[in-house]
Short mmCIF file of C-alpha atoms in Angstrom, two decimals:
data_model
loop_
_atom_site.label_atom_id
_atom_site.label_comp_id
_atom_site.label_asym_id
_atom_site.label_seq_id
_atom_site.Cartn_x
_atom_site.Cartn_y
_atom_site.Cartn_z
CA UNK S 57 110.81 51.80 -126.84
CA UNK S 58 113.06 51.80 -123.79
CA UNK S 59 114.11 55.42 -124.16
CA UNK S 60 111.18 57.22 -125.75
CA UNK S 61 108.49 54.86 -124.46
CA UNK S 62 109.66 54.35 -120.89
CA UNK S 63 111.55 57.63 -120.57
CA UNK S 64 108.52 59.76 -119.74
CA UNK S 65 107.88 57.66 -116.61
CA UNK S 66 111.49 58.25 -115.57
CA UNK S 67 111.07 62.00 -116.10
CA UNK S 68 107.82 61.96 -114.09
CA UNK S 69 109.78 60.34 -111.27
CA UNK S 70 112.45 63.05 -111.56
CA UNK S 71 109.79 65.77 -111.38
CA UNK S 72 108.26 64.07 -108.33
CA UNK S 73 111.66 63.79 -106.65
CA UNK S 74 112.48 67.45 -107.36
CA UNK S 75 109.10 68.45 -105.92
CA UNK S 76 109.66 66.28 -102.84
CA UNK S 77 113.02 67.99 -102.34
CA UNK S 78 111.30 71.34 -102.57
CA UNK S 79 108.69 70.29 -100.01
CA UNK S 80 111.44 69.01 -97.72
CA UNK S 81 113.07 72.43 -98.06
CA UNK S 82 109.86 74.20 -97.03
CA UNK S 83 107.95 74.90 -100.24
CA UNK S 84 104.23 74.18 -100.49
CA UNK S 85 103.53 71.02 -102.58
CA UNK S 86 101.72 72.82 -105.42
CA UNK S 87 104.50 75.38 -105.82
CA UNK S 88 107.22 72.71 -105.62
CA UNK S 89 105.48 70.61 -108.28
CA UNK S 90 105.00 73.58 -110.60
CA UNK S 91 108.60 74.72 -110.20
CA UNK S 92 109.83 71.17 -110.81
CA UNK S 93 107.75 70.64 -113.95
CA UNK S 94 108.70 74.01 -115.43
CA UNK S 95 112.36 73.44 -114.54
CA UNK S 96 112.38 70.16 -116.49
CA UNK S 97 110.50 71.80 -119.36
CA UNK S 98 112.91 74.72 -119.47
CA UNK S 99 115.96 72.50 -119.34
CA UNK S 100 114.60 70.33 -122.17
CA UNK S 101 113.84 73.43 -124.24
CA UNK S 102 117.41 74.65 -123.68
CA UNK S 103 118.84 71.39 -125.00
CA UNK S 104 116.53 71.47 -128.03
CA UNK S 105 117.06 75.17 -128.78
CA UNK S 106 120.86 74.97 -128.79
CA UNK S 107 121.10 73.04 -132.05
CA UNK S 108 123.95 74.41 -134.10
CA UNK S 109 123.89 72.54 -137.41
CA UNK S 110 121.59 70.14 -139.17
CA UNK S 111 123.13 66.78 -140.02
CA UNK S 112 120.84 64.84 -142.34
CA UNK S 113 117.45 64.91 -140.65
CA UNK S 114 118.93 65.37 -137.16
CA UNK S 115 120.25 68.43 -135.40
CA UNK S 116 123.63 68.56 -133.74
CA UNK S 117 122.83 69.62 -130.17
CA UNK S 118 125.03 71.38 -127.67
CA UNK S 119 126.06 68.64 -125.28
CA UNK S 120 123.98 68.67 -122.11
CA UNK S 121 127.20 68.57 -120.06
CA UNK S 122 128.10 71.97 -121.49
CA UNK S 123 124.73 73.36 -120.42
CA UNK S 124 125.18 71.84 -116.95
CA UNK S 125 128.61 73.43 -116.68
CA UNK S 126 127.12 76.83 -117.57
CA UNK S 127 124.89 76.77 -114.47
CA UNK S 128 127.48 75.39 -112.03
CA UNK S 129 129.17 78.30 -110.26
CA UNK S 130 132.49 77.47 -108.60
CA UNK S 131 131.76 76.40 -105.03
CA UNK S 132 128.05 77.08 -105.53
CA UNK S 133 124.79 75.36 -104.78
CA UNK S 134 124.38 73.65 -108.15
CA UNK S 135 127.81 72.02 -108.26
CA UNK S 136 127.27 70.83 -104.70
CA UNK S 137 123.99 69.19 -105.76
CA UNK S 138 125.64 67.72 -108.86
CA UNK S 139 128.38 66.23 -106.68
CA UNK S 140 125.72 64.65 -104.46
CA UNK S 141 123.93 63.12 -107.47
CA UNK S 142 127.21 61.77 -108.83
CA UNK S 143 128.06 60.27 -105.44
CA UNK S 144 124.68 58.51 -105.34
CA UNK S 145 125.05 57.08 -108.85
CA UNK S 146 122.39 59.19 -110.56
CA UNK S 147 123.61 58.79 -114.13
CA UNK S 148 124.34 55.11 -113.73
CA UNK S 149 120.87 54.56 -112.28
CA UNK S 150 119.19 56.33 -115.19
CA UNK S 151 121.31 54.47 -117.73
CA UNK S 152 120.48 51.20 -115.97
CA UNK S 153 116.76 51.98 -116.03
CA UNK S 154 116.81 52.56 -119.79
CA UNK S 155 118.89 49.44 -120.41
CA UNK S 156 116.70 47.26 -118.20
CA UNK S 157 113.61 48.52 -120.06
CA UNK S 158 115.39 47.70 -123.33
CA UNK S 159 116.20 44.17 -122.13
CA UNK S 160 112.61 43.63 -120.99
CA UNK S 161 111.36 44.86 -124.36
CA UNK S 162 113.54 42.29 -126.10
CA UNK S 163 112.18 39.56 -123.79
CA UNK S 164 108.61 40.56 -124.59
CA UNK S 165 109.43 40.66 -128.30
CA UNK S 166 110.80 37.12 -128.18
CA UNK S 167 107.67 35.68 -126.55
#
């Protein structure tokens, strides 16, 4: 529930934040929103399409860190943005959001 149920809201927030960054950088809102949504879609499709072997009923996926590394040029724009996200606690914030949703789900289940 916390990941698959609440996760879409977190992704919507990511799309909104990407679009806001695009607007801040000078893009029109509609274009920024479209680029953001298709960027998330494309990235998700890359993760899904990189399965290498089937294990039981699940696929073994190429780790998303490997995909991230493939688009980070040394000294480039992407690695600079990744560094900024790391400095601001991006991964920890997302992990915390999922875990807090999980904890709330358990509370609701116990009522």
